[in-house]
PDB file of C-alpha atoms in Angstrom:
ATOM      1  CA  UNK A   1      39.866 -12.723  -7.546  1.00 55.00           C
ATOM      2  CA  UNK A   2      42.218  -9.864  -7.815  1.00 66.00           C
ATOM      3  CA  UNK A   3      45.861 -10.536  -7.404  1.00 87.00           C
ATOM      4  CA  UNK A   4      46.418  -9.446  -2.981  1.00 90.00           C
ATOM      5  CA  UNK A   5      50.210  -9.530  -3.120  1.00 91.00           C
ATOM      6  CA  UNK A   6      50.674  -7.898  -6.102  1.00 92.00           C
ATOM      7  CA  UNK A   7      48.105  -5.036  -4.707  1.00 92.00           C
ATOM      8  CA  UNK A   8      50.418  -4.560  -1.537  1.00 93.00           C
ATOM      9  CA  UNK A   9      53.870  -4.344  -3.284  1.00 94.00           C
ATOM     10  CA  UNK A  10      52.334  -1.652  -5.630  1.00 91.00           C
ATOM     11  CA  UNK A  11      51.558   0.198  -2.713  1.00 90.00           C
ATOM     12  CA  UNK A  12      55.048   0.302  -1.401  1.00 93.00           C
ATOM     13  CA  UNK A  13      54.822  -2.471   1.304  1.00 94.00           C
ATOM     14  CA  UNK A  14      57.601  -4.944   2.198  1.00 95.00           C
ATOM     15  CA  UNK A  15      56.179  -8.422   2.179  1.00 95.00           C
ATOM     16  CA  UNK A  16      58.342 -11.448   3.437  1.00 96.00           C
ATOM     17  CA  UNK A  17      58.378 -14.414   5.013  1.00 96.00           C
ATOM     18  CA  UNK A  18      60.559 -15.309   7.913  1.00 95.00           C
ATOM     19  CA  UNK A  19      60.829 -18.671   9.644  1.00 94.00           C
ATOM     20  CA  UNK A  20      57.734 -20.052   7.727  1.00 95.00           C
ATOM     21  CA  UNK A  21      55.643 -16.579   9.574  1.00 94.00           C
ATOM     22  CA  UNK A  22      54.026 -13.846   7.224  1.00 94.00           C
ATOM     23  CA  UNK A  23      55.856 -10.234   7.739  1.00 94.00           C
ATOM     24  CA  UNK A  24      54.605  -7.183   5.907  1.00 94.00           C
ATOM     25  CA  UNK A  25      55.918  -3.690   6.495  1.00 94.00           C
ATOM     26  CA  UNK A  26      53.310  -1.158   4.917  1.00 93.00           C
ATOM     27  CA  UNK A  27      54.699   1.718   3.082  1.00 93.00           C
ATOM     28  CA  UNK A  28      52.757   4.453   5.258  1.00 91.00           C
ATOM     29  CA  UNK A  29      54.075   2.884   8.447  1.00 91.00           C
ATOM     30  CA  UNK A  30      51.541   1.642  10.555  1.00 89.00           C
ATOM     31  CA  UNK A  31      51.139  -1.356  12.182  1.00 89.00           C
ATOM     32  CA  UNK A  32      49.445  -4.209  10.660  1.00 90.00           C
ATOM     33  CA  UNK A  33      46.530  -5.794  12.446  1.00 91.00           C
ATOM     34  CA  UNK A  34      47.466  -9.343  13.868  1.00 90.00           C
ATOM     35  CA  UNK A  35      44.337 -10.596  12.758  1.00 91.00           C
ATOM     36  CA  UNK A  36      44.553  -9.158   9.137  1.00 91.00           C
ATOM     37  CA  UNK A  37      47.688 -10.868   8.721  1.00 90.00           C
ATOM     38  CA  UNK A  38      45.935 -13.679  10.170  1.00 89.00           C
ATOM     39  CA  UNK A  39      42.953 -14.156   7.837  1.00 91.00           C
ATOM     40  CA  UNK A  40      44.958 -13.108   4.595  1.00 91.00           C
ATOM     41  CA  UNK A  41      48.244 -15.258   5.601  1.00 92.00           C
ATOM     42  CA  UNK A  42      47.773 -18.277   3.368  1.00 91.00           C
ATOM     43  CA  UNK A  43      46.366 -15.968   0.175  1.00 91.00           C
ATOM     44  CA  UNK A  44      49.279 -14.194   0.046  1.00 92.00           C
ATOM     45  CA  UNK A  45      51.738 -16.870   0.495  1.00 93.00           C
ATOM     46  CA  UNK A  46      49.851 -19.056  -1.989  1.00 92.00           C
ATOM     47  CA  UNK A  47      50.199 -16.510  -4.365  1.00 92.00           C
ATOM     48  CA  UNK A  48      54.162 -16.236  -3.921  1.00 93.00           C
ATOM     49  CA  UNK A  49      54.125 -19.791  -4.075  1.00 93.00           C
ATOM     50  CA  UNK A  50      52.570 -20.459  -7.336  1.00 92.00           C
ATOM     51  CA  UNK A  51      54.667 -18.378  -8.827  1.00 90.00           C
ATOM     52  CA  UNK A  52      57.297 -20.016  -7.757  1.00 90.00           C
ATOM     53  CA  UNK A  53      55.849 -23.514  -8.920  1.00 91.00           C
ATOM     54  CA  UNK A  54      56.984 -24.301  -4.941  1.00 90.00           C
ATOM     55  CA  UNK A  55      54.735 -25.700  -2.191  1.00 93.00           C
ATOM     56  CA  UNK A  56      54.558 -25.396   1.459  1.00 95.00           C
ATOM     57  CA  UNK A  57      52.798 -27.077   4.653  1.00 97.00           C
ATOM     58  CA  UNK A  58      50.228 -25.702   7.261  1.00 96.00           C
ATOM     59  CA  UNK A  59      49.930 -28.186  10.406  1.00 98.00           C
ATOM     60  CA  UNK A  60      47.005 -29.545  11.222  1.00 97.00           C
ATOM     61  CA  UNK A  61      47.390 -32.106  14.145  1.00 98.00           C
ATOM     62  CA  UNK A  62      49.335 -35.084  15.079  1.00 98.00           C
ATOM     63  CA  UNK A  63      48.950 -38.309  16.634  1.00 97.00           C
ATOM     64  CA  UNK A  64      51.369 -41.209  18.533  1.00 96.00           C
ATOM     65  CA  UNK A  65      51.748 -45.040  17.588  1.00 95.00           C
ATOM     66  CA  UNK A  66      54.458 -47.512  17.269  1.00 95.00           C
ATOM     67  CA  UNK A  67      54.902 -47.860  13.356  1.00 92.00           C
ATOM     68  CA  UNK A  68      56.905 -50.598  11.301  1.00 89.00           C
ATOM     69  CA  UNK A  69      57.278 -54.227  11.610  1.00 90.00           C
ATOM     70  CA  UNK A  70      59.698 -53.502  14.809  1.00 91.00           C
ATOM     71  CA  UNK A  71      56.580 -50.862  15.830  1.00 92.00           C
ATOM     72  CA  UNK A  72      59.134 -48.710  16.868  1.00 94.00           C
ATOM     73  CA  UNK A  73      57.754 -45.433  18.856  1.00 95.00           C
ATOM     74  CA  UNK A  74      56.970 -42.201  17.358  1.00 96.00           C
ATOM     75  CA  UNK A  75      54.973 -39.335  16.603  1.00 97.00           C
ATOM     76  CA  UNK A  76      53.227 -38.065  13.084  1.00 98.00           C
ATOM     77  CA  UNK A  77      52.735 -34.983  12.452  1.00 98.00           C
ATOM     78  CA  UNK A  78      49.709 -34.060   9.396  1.00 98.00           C
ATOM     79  CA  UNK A  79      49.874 -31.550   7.224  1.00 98.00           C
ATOM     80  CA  UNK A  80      47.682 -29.518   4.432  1.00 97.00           C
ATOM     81  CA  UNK A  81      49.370 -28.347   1.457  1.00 96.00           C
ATOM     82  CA  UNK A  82      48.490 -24.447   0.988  1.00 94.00           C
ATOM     83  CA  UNK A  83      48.649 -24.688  -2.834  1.00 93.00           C
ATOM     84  CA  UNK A  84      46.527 -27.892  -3.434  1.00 92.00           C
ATOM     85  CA  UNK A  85      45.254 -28.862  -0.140  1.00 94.00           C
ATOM     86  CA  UNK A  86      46.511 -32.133  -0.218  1.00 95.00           C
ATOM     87  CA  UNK A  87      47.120 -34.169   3.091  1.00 97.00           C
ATOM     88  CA  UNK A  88      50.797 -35.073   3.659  1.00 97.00           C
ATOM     89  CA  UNK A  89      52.351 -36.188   7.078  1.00 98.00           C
ATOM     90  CA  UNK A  90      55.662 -36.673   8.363  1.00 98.00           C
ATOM     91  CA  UNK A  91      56.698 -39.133  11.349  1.00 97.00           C
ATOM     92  CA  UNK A  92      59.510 -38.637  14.500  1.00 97.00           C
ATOM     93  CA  UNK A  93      61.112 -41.407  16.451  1.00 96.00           C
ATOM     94  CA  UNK A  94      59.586 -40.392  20.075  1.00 96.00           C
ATOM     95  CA  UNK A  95      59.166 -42.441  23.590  1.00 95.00           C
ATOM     96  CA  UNK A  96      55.517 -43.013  24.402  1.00 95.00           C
ATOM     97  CA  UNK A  97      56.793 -44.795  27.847  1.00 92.00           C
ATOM     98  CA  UNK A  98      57.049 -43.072  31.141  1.00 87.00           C
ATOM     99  CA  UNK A  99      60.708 -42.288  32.465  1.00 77.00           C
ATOM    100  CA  UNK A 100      60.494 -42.652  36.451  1.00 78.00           C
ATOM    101  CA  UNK A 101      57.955 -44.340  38.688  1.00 74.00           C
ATOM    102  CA  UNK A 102      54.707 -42.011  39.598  1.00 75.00           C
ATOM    103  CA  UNK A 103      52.175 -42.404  41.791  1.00 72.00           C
ATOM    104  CA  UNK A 104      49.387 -43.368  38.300  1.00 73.00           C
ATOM    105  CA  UNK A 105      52.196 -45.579  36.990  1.00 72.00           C
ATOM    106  CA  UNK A 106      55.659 -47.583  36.828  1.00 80.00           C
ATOM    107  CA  UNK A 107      58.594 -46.388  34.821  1.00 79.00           C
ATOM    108  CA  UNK A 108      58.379 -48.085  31.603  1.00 77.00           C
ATOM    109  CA  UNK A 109      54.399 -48.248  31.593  1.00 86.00           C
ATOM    110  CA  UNK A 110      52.967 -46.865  28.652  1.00 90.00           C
ATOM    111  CA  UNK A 111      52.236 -42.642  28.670  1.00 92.00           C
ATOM    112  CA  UNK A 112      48.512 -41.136  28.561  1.00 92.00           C
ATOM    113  CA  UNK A 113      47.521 -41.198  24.699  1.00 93.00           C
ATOM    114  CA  UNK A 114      49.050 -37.933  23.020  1.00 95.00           C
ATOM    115  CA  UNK A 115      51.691 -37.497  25.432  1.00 95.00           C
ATOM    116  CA  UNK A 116      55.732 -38.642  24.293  1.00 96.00           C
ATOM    117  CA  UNK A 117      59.514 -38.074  25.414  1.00 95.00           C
ATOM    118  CA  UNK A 118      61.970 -36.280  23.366  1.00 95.00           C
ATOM    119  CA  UNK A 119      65.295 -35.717  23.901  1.00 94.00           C
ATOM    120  CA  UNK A 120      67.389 -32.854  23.071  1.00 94.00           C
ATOM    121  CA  UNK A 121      69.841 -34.918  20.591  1.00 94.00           C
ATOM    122  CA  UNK A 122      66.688 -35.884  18.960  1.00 96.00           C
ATOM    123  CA  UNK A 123      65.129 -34.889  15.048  1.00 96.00           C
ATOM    124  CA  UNK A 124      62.562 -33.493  16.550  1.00 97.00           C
ATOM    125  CA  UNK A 125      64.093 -31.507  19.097  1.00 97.00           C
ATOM    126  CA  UNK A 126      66.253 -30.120  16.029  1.00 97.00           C
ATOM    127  CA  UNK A 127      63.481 -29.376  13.618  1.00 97.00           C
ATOM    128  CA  UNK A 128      61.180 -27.259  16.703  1.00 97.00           C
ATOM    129  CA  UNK A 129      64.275 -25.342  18.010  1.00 96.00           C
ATOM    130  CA  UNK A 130      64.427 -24.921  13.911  1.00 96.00           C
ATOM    131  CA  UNK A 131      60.915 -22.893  13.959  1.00 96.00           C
ATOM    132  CA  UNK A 132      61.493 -20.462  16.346  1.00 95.00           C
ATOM    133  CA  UNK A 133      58.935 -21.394  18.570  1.00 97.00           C
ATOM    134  CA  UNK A 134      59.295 -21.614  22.776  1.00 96.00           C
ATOM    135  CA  UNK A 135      60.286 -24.736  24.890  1.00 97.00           C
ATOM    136  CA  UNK A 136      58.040 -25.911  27.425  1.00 96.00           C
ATOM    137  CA  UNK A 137      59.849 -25.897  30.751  1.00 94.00           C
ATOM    138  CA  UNK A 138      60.228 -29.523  30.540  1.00 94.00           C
ATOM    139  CA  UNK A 139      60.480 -31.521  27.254  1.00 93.00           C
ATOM    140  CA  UNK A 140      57.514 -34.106  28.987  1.00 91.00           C
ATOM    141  CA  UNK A 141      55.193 -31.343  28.039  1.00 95.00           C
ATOM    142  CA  UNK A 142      55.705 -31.048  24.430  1.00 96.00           C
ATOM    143  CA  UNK A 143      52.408 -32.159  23.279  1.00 97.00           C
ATOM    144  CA  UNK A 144      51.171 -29.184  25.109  1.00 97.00           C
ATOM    145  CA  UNK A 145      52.514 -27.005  22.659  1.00 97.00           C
ATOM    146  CA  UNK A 146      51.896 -28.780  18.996  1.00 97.00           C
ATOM    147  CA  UNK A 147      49.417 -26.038  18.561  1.00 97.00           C
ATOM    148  CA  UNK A 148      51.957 -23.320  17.980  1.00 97.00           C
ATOM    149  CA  UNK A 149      53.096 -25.082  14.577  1.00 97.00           C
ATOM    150  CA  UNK A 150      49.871 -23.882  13.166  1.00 95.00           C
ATOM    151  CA  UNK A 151      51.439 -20.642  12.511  1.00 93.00           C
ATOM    152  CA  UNK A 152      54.294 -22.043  10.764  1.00 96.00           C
ATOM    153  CA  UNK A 153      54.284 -22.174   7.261  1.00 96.00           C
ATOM    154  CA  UNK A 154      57.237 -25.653   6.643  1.00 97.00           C
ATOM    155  CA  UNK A 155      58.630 -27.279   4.203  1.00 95.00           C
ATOM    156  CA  UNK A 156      60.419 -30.646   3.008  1.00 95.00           C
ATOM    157  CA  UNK A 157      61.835 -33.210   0.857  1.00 95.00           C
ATOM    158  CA  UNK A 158      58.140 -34.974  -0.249  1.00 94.00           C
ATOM    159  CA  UNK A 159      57.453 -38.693  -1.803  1.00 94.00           C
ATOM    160  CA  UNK A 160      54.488 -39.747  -2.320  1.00 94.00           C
ATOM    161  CA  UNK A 161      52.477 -38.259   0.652  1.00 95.00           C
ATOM    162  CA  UNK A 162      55.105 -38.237   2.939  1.00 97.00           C
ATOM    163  CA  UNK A 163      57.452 -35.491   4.245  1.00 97.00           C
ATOM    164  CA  UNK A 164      61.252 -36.683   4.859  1.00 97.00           C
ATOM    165  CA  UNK A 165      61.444 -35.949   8.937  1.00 96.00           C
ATOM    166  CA  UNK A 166      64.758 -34.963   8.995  1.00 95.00           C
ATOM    167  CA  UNK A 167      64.493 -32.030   5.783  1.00 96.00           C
ATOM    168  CA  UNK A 168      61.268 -30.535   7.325  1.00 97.00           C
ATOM    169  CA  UNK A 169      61.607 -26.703   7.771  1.00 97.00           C
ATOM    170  CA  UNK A 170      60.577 -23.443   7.990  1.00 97.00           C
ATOM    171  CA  UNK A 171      59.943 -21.894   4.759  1.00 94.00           C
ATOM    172  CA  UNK A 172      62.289 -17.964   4.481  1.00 94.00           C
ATOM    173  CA  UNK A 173      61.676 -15.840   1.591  1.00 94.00           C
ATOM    174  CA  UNK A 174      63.249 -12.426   1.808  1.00 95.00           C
ATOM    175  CA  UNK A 175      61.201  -8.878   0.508  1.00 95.00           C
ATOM    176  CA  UNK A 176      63.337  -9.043  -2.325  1.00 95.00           C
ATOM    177  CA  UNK A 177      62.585 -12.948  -3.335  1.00 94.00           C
ATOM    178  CA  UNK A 178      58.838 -11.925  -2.452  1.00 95.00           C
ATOM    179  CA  UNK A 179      58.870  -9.238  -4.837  1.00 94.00           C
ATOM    180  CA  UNK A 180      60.578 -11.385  -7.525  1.00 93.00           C
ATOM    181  CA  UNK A 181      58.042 -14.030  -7.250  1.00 93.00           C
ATOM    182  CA  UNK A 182      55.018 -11.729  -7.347  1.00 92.00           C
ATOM    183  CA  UNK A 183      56.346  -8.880 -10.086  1.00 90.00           C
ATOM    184  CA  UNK A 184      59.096 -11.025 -12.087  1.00 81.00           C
ATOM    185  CA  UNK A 185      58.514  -8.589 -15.391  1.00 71.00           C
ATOM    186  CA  UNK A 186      60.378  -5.924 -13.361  1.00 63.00           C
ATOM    187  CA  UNK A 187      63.289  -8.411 -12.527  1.00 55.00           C
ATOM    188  CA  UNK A 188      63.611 -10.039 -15.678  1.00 49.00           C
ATOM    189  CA  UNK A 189      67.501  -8.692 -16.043  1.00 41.00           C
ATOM    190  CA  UNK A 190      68.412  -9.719 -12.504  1.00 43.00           C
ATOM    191  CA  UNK A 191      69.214 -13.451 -12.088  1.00 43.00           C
ATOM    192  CA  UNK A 192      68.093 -15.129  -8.828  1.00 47.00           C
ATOM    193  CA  UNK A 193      67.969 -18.563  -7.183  1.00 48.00           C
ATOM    194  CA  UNK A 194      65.578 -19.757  -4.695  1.00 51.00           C
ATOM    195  CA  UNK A 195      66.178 -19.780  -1.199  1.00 51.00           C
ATOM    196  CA  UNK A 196      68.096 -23.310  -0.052  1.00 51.00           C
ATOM    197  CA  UNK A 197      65.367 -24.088   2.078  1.00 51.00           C
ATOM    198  CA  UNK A 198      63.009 -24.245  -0.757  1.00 48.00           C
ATOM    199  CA  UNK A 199      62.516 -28.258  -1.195  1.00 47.00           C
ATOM    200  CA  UNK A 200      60.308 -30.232  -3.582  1.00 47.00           C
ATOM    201  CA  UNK A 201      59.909 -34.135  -4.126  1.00 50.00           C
ATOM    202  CA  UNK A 202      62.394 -35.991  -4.466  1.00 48.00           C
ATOM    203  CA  UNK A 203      64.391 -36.043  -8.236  1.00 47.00           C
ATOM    204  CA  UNK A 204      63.067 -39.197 -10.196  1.00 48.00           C
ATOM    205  CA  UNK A 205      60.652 -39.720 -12.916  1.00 43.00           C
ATOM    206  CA  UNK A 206      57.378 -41.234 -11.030  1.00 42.00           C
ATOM    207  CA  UNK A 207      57.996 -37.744  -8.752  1.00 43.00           C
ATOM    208  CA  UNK A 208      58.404 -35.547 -11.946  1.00 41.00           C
ATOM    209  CA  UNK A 209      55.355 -36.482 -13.388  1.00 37.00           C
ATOM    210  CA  UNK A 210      53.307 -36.480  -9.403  1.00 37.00           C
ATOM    211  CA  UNK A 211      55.502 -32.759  -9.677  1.00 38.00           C
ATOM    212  CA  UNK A 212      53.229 -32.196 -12.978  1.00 34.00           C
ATOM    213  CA  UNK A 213      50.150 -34.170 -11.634  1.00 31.00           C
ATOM    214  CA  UNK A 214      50.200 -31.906  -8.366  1.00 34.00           C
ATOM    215  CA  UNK A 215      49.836 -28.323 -10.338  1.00 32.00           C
ATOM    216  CA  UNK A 216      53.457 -27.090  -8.710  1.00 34.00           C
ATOM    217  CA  UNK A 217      55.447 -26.691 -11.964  1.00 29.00           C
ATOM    218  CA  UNK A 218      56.291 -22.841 -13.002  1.00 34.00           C
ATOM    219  CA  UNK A 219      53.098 -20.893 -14.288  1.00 33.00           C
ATOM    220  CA  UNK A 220      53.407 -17.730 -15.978  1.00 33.00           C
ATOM    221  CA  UNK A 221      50.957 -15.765 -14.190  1.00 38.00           C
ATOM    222  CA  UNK A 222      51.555 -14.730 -10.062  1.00 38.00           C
ATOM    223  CA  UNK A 223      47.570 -14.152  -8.994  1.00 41.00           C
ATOM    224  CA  UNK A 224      45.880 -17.175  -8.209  1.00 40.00           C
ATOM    225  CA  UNK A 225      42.736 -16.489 -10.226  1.00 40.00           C
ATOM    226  CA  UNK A 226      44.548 -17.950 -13.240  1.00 40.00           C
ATOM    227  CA  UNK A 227      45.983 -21.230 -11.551  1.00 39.00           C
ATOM    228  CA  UNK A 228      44.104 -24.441 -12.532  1.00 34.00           C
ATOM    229  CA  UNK A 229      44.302 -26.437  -9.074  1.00 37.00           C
ATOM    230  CA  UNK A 230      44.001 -23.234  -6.724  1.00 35.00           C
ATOM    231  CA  UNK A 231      42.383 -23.905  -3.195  1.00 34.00           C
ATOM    232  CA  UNK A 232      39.844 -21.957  -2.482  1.00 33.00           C
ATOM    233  CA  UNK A 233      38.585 -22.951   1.588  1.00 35.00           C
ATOM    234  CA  UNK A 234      35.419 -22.102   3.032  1.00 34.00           C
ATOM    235  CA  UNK A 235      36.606 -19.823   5.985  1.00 36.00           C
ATOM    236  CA  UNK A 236      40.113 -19.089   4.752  1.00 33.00           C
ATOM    237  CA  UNK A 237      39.004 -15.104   3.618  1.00 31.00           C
ATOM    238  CA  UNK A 238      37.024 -13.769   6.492  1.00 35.00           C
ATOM    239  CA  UNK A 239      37.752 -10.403   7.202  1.00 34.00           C
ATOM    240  CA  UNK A 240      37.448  -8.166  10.757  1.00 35.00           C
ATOM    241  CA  UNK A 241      34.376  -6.316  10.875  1.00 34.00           C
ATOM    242  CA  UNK A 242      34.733  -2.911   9.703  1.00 31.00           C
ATOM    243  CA  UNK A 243      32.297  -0.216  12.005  1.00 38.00           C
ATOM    244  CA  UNK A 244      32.084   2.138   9.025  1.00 39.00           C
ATOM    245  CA  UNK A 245      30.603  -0.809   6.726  1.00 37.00           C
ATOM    246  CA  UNK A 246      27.232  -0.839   7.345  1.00 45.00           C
ATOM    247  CA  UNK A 247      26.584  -3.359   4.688  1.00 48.00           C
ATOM    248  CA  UNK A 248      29.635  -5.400   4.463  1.00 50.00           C
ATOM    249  CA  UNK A 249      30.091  -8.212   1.703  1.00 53.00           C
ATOM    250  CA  UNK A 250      30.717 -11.753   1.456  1.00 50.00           C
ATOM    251  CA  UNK A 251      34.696 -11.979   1.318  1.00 47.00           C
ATOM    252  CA  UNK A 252      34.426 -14.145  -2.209  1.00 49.00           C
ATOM    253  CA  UNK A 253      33.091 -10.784  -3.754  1.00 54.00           C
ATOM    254  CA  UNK A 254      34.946  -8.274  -2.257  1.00 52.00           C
ATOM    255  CA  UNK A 255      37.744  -6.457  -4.373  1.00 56.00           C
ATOM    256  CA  UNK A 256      41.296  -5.993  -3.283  1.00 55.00           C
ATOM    257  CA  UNK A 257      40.733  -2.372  -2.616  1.00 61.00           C
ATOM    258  CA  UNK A 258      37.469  -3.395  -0.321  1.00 59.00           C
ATOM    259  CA  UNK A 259      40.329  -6.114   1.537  1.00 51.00           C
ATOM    260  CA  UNK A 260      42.802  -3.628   1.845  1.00 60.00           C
ATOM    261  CA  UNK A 261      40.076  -0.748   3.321  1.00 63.00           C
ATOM    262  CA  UNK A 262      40.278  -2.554   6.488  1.00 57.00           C
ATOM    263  CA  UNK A 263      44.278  -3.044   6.745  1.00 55.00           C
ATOM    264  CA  UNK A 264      44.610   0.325   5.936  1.00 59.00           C
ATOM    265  CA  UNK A 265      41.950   1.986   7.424  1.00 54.00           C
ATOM    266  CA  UNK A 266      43.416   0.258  11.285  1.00 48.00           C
TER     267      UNK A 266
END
């Protein structure tokens, strides 16, 4: 499949990402289609990515326990990696126990399953006011909100399968490290570091070689097509239905120019 990112920037478009969220802004200045950006999100970030020999997180769901031989309370939060699809997870310290007395329960007495207490000292507290995302009016409704993160493209110190709580972030990449990534034969006399919130496993042998293992060293090409261990998932490249398309095809065979008809054709 043809090379999406690489197809936009030729056009003239600004593509970035800011606090782990996709931003383009086209050349001919209209307004891209929520739902575009939507379907074509973790394509073009892939794609930046691989280039980059970098990975990054999409959240999934998350569940409450008491972990460790001194079960101590928390929350884990799972994760799919967009360049492998690999399940990681990360864990928060969290109360699971209710704070006053209520009419359904004691204080003390164990919250509804899902439900947990954080407070505003806490790593979690840090790491969501970190993304951007709203507060619920009171921090006993948190679990109400987990589904925001699923727009949130993170990152993190990784061993093993496991995300390090306390580095897990938003992923930034300015228009200018975008472009880098995606058309480095044009930057090649420019020298560049990645952005600090760029973090991979941690720096010992066993995680060098899971580095190698896990398809995230350097590549030379930026389109996906070429990478051995892309991800490819079943849904990931619908499109919105185009009216003047009588006949429209299956996204697998559709060119970039035919996914590009219906961002700039909105």
């Amino acid at each position: 499949m043809e090379c999406l990112a690489t197809k936009l920037l030729s056009r003239g478009d600004a593509v970035s990402i800011e606090r782990g969220q996709l931003v383009i802004q086209p050349a001919s200045g209209k307004p891209v289609p929520p739902d575009w950006i939507s379907t074509n999100r973790a394509r073009l970030c892939r794609e930046a990515l691989i280039s980059l020999g970098m990975d990054a997180f999409e959240y999934t769901d998350y569940s409450t326990g008491h972990y460790g031989k001194t079960r101590s309370a928390g929350i884990t939060l799972r994760f799919v990696s967009l360049v492998n699809g690999e399940s990681v997870y990360a864990v928060f310290n969290a109360d699971l126990t209710r704070q006053r007395n209520t009419a359904a329960a004691k204080a003390g007495a164990l919250l509804p399953k899902g439900q947990f207490r954080i407070g505003k000292r806490s790593h979690f507290y840090k790491f969501w006011m970190g993304t951007g995302l709203p507060f619920p009016r009171r921090l006993s409704a948190m679990h109400d909100y987990m589904g925001k993160l699923r727009c949130v493209m993170l990152t993190g110190l990784l061993t093993d399968d496991r995300i390090n709580a306390g580095s897990l972030a938003p992923i930034s990449l300015t228009a200018e490290q975008f472009r880098k990534a995606i058309l480095p034969d044009k930057f090649r006399t420019i020298s560049g570091q990645l952005p600090d919130n760029f973090r991979t496993r941690a720096p010992d042998k066993e995680n060098a070689t899971a580095h190698a293992v896990r398809g995230l060293q350097p590549i030379s090409t930026t389109c996906v097509s070429n990478h051995e261990n892309k991800l490819i998932r079943k849904d990931e490249y619908k499109t919105a239905s185009i009216t003047d398309l009588p006949i429209p095809k299956p996204p697998q065979e559709q060119s970039v120019d035919e996914w590009l008809e219906a961002y700039s054709s909105t």
